[in-house]
mmCIF file of C-alpha atoms in Angstrom:
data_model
loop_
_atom_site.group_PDB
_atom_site.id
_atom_site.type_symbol
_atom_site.label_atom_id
_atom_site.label_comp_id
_atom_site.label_asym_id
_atom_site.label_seq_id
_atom_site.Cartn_x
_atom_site.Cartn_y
_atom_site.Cartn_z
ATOM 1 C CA UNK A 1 66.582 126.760 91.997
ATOM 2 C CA UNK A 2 67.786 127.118 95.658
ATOM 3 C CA UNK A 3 67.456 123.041 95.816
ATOM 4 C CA UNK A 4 69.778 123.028 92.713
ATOM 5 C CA UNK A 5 72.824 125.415 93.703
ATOM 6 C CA UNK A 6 72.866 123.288 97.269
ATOM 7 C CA UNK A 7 73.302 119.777 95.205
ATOM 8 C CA UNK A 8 76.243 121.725 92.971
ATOM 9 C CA UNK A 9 77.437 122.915 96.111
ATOM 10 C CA UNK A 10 77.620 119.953 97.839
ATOM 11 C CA UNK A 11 79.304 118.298 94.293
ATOM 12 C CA UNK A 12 81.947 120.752 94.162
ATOM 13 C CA UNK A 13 82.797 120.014 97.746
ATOM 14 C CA UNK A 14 82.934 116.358 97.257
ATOM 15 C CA UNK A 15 85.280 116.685 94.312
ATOM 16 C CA UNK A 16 87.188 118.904 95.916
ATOM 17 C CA UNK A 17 88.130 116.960 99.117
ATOM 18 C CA UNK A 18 88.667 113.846 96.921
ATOM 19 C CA UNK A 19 90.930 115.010 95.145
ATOM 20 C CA UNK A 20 92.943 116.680 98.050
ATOM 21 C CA UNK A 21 92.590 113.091 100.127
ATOM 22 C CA UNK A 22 93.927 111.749 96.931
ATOM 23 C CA UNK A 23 97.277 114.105 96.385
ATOM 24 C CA UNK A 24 97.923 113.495 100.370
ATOM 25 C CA UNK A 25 97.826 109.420 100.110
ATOM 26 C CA UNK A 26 100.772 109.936 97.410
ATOM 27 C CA UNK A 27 102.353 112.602 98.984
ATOM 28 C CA UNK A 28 102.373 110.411 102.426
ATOM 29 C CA UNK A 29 103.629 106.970 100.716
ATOM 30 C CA UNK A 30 106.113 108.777 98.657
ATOM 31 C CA UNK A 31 109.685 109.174 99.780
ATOM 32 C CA UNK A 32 111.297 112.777 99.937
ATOM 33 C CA UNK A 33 112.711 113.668 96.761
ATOM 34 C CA UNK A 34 116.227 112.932 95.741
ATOM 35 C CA UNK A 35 116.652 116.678 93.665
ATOM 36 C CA UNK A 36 113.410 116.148 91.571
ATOM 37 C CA UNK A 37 112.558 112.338 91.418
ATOM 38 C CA UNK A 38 110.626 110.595 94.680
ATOM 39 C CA UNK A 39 111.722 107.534 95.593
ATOM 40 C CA UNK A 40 110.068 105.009 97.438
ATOM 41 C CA UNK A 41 111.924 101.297 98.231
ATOM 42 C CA UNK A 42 109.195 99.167 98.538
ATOM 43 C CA UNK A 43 111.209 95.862 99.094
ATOM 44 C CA UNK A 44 113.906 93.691 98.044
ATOM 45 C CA UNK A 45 114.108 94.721 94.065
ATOM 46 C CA UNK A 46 110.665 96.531 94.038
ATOM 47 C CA UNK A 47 110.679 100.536 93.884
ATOM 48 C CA UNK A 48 108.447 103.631 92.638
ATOM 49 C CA UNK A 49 109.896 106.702 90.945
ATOM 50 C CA UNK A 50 107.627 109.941 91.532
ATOM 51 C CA UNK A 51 109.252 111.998 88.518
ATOM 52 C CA UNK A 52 107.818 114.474 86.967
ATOM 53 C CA UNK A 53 104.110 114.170 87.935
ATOM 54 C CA UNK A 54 104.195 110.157 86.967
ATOM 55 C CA UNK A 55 104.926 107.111 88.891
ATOM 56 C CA UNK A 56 107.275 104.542 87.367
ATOM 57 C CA UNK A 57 107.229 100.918 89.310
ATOM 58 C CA UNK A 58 110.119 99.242 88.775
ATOM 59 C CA UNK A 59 109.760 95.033 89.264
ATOM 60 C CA UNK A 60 106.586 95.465 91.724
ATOM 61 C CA UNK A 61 106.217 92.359 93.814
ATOM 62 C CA UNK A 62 104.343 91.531 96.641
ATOM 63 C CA UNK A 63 106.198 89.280 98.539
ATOM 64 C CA UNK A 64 104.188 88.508 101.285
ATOM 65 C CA UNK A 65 100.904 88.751 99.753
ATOM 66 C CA UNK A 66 99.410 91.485 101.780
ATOM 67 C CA UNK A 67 98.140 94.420 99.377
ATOM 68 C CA UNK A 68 101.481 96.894 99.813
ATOM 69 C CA UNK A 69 100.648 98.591 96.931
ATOM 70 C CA UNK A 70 97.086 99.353 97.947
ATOM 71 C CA UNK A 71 98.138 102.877 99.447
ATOM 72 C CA UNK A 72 100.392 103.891 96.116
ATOM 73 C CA UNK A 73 99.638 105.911 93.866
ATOM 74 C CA UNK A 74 98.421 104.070 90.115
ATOM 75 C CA UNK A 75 101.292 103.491 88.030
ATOM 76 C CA UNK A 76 102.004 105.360 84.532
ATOM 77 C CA UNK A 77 104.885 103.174 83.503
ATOM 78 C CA UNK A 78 106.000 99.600 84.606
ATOM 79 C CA UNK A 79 109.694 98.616 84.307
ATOM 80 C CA UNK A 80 110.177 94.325 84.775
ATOM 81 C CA UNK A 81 113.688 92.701 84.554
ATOM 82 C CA UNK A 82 113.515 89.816 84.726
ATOM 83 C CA UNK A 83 111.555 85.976 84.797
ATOM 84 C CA UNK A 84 112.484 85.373 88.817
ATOM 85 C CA UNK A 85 109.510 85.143 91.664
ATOM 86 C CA UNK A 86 111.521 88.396 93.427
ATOM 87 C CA UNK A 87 111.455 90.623 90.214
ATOM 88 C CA UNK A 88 107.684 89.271 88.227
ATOM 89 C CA UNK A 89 104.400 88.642 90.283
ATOM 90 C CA UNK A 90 101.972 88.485 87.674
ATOM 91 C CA UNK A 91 99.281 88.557 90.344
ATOM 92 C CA UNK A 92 100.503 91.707 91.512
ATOM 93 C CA UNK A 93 100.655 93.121 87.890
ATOM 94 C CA UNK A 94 96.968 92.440 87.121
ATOM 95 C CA UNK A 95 95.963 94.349 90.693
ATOM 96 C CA UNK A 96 97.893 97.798 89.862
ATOM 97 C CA UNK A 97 97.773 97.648 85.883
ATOM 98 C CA UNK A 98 94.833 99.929 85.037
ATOM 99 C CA UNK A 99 93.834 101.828 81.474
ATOM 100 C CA UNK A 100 96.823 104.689 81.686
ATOM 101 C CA UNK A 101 99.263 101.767 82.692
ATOM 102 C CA UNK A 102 102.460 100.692 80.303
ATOM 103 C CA UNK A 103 104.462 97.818 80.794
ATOM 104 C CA UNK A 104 107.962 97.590 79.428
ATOM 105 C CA UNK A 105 109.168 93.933 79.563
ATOM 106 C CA UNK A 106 111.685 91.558 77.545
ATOM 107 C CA UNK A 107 110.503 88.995 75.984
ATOM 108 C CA UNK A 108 111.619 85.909 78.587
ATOM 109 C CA UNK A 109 108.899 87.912 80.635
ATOM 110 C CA UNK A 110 106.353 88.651 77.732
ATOM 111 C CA UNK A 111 106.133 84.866 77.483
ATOM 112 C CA UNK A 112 105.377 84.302 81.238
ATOM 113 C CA UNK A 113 102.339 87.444 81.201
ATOM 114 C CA UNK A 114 98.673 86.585 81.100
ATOM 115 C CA UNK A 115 96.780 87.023 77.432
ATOM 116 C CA UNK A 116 94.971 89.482 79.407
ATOM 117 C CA UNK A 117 97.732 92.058 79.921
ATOM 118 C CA UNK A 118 99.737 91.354 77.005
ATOM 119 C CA UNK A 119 97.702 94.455 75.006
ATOM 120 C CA UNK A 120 99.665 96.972 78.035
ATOM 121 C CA UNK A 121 103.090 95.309 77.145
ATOM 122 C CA UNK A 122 105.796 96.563 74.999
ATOM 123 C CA UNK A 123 109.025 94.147 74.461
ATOM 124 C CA UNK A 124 112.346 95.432 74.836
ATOM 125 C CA UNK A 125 115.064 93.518 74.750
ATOM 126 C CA UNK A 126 119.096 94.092 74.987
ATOM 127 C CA UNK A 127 120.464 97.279 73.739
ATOM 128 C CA UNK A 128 116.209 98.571 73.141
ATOM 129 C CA UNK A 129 115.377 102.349 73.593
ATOM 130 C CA UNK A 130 112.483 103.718 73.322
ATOM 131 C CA UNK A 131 109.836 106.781 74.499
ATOM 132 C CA UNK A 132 106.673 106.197 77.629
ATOM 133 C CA UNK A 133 105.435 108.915 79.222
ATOM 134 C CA UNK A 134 107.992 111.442 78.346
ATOM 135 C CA UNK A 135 110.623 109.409 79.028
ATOM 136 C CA UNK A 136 113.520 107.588 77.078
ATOM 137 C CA UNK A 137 113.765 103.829 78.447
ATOM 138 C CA UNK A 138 117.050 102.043 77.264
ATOM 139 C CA UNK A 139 117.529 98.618 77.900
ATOM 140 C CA UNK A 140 120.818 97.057 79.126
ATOM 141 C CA UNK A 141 122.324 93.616 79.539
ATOM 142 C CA UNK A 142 122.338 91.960 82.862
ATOM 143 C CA UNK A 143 123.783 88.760 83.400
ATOM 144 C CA UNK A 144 126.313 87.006 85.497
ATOM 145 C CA UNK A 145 129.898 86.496 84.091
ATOM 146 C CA UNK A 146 130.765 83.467 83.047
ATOM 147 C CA UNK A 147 131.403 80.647 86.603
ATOM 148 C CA UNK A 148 129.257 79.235 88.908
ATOM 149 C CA UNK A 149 126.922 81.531 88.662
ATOM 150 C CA UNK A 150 126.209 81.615 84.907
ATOM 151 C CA UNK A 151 123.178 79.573 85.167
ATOM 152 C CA UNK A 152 120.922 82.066 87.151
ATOM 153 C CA UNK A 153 120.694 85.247 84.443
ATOM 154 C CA UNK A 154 122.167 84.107 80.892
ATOM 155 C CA UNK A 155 123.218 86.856 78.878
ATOM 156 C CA UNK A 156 119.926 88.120 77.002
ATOM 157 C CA UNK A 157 117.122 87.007 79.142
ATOM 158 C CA UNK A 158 116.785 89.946 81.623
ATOM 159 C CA UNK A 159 117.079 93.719 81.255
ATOM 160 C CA UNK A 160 118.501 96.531 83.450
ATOM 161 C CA UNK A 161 116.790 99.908 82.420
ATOM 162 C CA UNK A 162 118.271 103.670 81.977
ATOM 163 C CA UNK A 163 115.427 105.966 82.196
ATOM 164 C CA UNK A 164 115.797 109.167 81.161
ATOM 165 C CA UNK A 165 113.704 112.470 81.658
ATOM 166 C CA UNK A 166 113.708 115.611 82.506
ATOM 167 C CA UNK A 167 117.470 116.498 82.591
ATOM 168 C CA UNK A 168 118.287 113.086 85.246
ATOM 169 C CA UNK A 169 119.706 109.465 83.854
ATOM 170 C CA UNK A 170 118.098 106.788 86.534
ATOM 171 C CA UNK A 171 119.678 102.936 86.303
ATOM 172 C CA UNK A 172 118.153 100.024 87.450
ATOM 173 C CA UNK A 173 120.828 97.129 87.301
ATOM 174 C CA UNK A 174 118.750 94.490 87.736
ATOM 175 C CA UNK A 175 120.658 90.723 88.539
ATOM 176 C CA UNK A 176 123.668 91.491 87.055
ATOM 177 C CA UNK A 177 126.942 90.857 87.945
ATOM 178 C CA UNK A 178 129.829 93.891 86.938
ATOM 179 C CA UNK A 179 129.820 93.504 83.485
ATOM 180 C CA UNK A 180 130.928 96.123 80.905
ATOM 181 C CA UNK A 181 127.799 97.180 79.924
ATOM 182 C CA UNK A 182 127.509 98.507 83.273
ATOM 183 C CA UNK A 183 131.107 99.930 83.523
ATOM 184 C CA UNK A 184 130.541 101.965 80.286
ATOM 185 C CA UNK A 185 127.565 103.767 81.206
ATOM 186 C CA UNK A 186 127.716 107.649 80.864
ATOM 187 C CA UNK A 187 126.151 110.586 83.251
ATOM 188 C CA UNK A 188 123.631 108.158 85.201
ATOM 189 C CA UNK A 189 122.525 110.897 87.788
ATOM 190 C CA UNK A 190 121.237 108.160 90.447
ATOM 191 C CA UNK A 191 121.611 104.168 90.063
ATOM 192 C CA UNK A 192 120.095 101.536 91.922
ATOM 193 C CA UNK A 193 122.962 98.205 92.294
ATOM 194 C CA UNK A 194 121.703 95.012 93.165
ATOM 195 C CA UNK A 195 124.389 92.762 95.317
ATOM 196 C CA UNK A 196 123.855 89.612 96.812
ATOM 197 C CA UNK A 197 125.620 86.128 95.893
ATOM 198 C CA UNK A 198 125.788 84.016 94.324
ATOM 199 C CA UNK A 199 122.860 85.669 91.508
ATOM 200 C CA UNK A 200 124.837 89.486 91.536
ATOM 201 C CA UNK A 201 127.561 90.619 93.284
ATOM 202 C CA UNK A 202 129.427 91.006 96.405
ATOM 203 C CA UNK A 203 130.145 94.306 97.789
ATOM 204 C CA UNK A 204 133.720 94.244 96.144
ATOM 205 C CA UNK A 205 132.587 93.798 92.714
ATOM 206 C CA UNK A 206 129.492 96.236 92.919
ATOM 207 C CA UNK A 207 131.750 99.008 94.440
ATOM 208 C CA UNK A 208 134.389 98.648 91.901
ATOM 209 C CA UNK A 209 131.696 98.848 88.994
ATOM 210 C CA UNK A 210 130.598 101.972 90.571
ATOM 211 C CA UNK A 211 133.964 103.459 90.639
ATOM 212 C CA UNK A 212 134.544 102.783 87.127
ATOM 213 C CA UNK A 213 130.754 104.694 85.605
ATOM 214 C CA UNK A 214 130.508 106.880 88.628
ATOM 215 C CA UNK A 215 126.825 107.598 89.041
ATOM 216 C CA UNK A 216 126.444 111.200 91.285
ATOM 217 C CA UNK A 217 124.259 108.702 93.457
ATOM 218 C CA UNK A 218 124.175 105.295 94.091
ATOM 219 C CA UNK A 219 121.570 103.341 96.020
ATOM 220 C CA UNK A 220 122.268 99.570 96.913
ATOM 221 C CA UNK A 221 119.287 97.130 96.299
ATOM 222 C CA UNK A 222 118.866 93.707 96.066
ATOM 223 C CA UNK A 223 120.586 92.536 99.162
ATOM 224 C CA UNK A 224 119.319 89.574 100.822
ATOM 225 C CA UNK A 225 121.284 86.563 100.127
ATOM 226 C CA UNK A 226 118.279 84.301 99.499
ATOM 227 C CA UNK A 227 117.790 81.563 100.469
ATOM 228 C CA UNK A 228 119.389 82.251 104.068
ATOM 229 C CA UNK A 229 118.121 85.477 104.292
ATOM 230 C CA UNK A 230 121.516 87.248 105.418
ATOM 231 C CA UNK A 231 121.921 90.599 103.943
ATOM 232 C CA UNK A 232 125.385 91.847 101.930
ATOM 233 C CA UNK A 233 127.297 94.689 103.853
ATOM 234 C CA UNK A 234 126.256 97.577 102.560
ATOM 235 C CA UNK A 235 128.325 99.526 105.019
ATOM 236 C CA UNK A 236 131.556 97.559 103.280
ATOM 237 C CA UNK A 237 130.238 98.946 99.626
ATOM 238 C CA UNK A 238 130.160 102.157 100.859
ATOM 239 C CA UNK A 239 133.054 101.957 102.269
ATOM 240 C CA UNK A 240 134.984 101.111 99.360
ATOM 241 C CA UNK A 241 133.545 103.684 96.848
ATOM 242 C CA UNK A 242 134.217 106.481 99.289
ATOM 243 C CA UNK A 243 137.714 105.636 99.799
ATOM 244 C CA UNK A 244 138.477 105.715 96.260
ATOM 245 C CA UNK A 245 135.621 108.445 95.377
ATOM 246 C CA UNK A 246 134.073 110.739 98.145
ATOM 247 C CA UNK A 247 132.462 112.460 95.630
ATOM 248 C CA UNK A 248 130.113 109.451 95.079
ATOM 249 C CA UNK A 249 127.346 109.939 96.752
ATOM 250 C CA UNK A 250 125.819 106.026 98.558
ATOM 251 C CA UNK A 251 122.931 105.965 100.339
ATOM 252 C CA UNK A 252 121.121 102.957 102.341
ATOM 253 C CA UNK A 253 117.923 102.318 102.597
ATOM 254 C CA UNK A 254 116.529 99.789 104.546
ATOM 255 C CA UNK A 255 114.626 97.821 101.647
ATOM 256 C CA UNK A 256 113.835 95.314 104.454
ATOM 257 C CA UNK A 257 111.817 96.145 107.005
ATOM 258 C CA UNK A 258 110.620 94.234 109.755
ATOM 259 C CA UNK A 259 106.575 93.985 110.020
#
């Protein structure tokens, strides 16, 4: 008897400081929280969402190859834009998919995913909306305008993503350029705006898309100008919405950090 309430002992204790080691690796690789949503900028276009006791990934990529996303938590729900090397590593996706995992997708993507994943996908494309994990996902266009730039997102073939839940409206803009779509959008409580040329936008046209939907918070993303590796001026886009709206809130984030 006295041999059996030391093994349950020594069980409970093991649970118990497993579970703890567990809720500090999030809690350390976890941004702090922007009112109640954590938000961690991984790189480039790839972020996490800590909301409401789940973790949305949002385009995960490992660019360099070297396990980033070993130390984050597992993800509930898994947002992907678009067809591009920066926005879908499928190698990536079969590492952090596991049994609780949902992918959201449209259906350029869909086509590019592995038979083996394809049961974890739903397809969503333009103008979708539907419920994950307690939350309302709505798909919207991005594309460029029509010029030079057409040719890298054609109107159709890539989705930018409201989630809702909880009371807050997140946006993901995904390669988009300022297109109404974008303008129109209603009550977005934080929005991530991708701006780098020639596939988005410059800092004039992203901070005059801003102005016009007016998201509480707005986070630029996205802005290496590949392939020279220069970065957009962030500093100018902030700029510009705070002259014309101080009640904007624009924070930077270095989604670039050197090894």
């Amino acid at each position: 008897m006295r041999k059996f309430l030391i093994i349950l002992v020594v069980a409970i204790l093991v649970i118990f400081f497993a579970v703890n080691i567990n809720k500090s690796k999030q809690s350390k690789t976890m941004n702090p929280q922007e009112s109640n949503i954590q938000i961690d900028p991984i790189s480039h276009a790839s972020l996490i969402l800590g909301w409401d006791n789940k973790y949305i990934f949002i385009d995960p990529v490992d660019e360099e190859k070297k396990n980033i996303f070993s130390s984050k938590p597992e993800p509930d729900l898994i947002l992907i834009t678009d067809i591009h090397g920066d926005h879908l590593d499928v190698e990536t996706l079969k590492i952090i998919t596991k049994d609780k995992t949902s992918i959201v997708a449209p259906q350029a993507v869909v086509d590019q995913i592995p038979e083996e994943l394809k049961s974890k996908v739903s397809v969503m494309d333009n103008g979708g909306k539907k419920d994950f994990s307690g939350f309302s996902i709505e798909s919207i266009p991005m594309y460029n305008l029509p010029g030079p730039s057409e040719k890298f997102h054609t109107k159709g073939r890539g989705n930018g993503y409201v989630v809702e839940g909880a009371g807050k409206r997140v946006y993901i803009s995904g390669d988009t350029a300022g297109i109404p779509e974008m303008r129109s959008l209603q009550n977005i409580d934080i929005a991530f705006v991708a701006m780098n040329l020639p596939y988005t936008m410059d800092p004039e046209e992203a901070a005059n898309a801003v102005l016009d939907f007016k998201p509480k918070t707005v986070y630029p993303y996205h802005y290496r100008q590949n392939p020279t590796k220069d970065f957009a001026d962030v500093a100018k886009f902030k700029e510009i919405v705070n002259t014309s709206n101080p009640d904007i809130r624009v924070v930077q984030v270095d989604w670039y950090p050197k090894p």
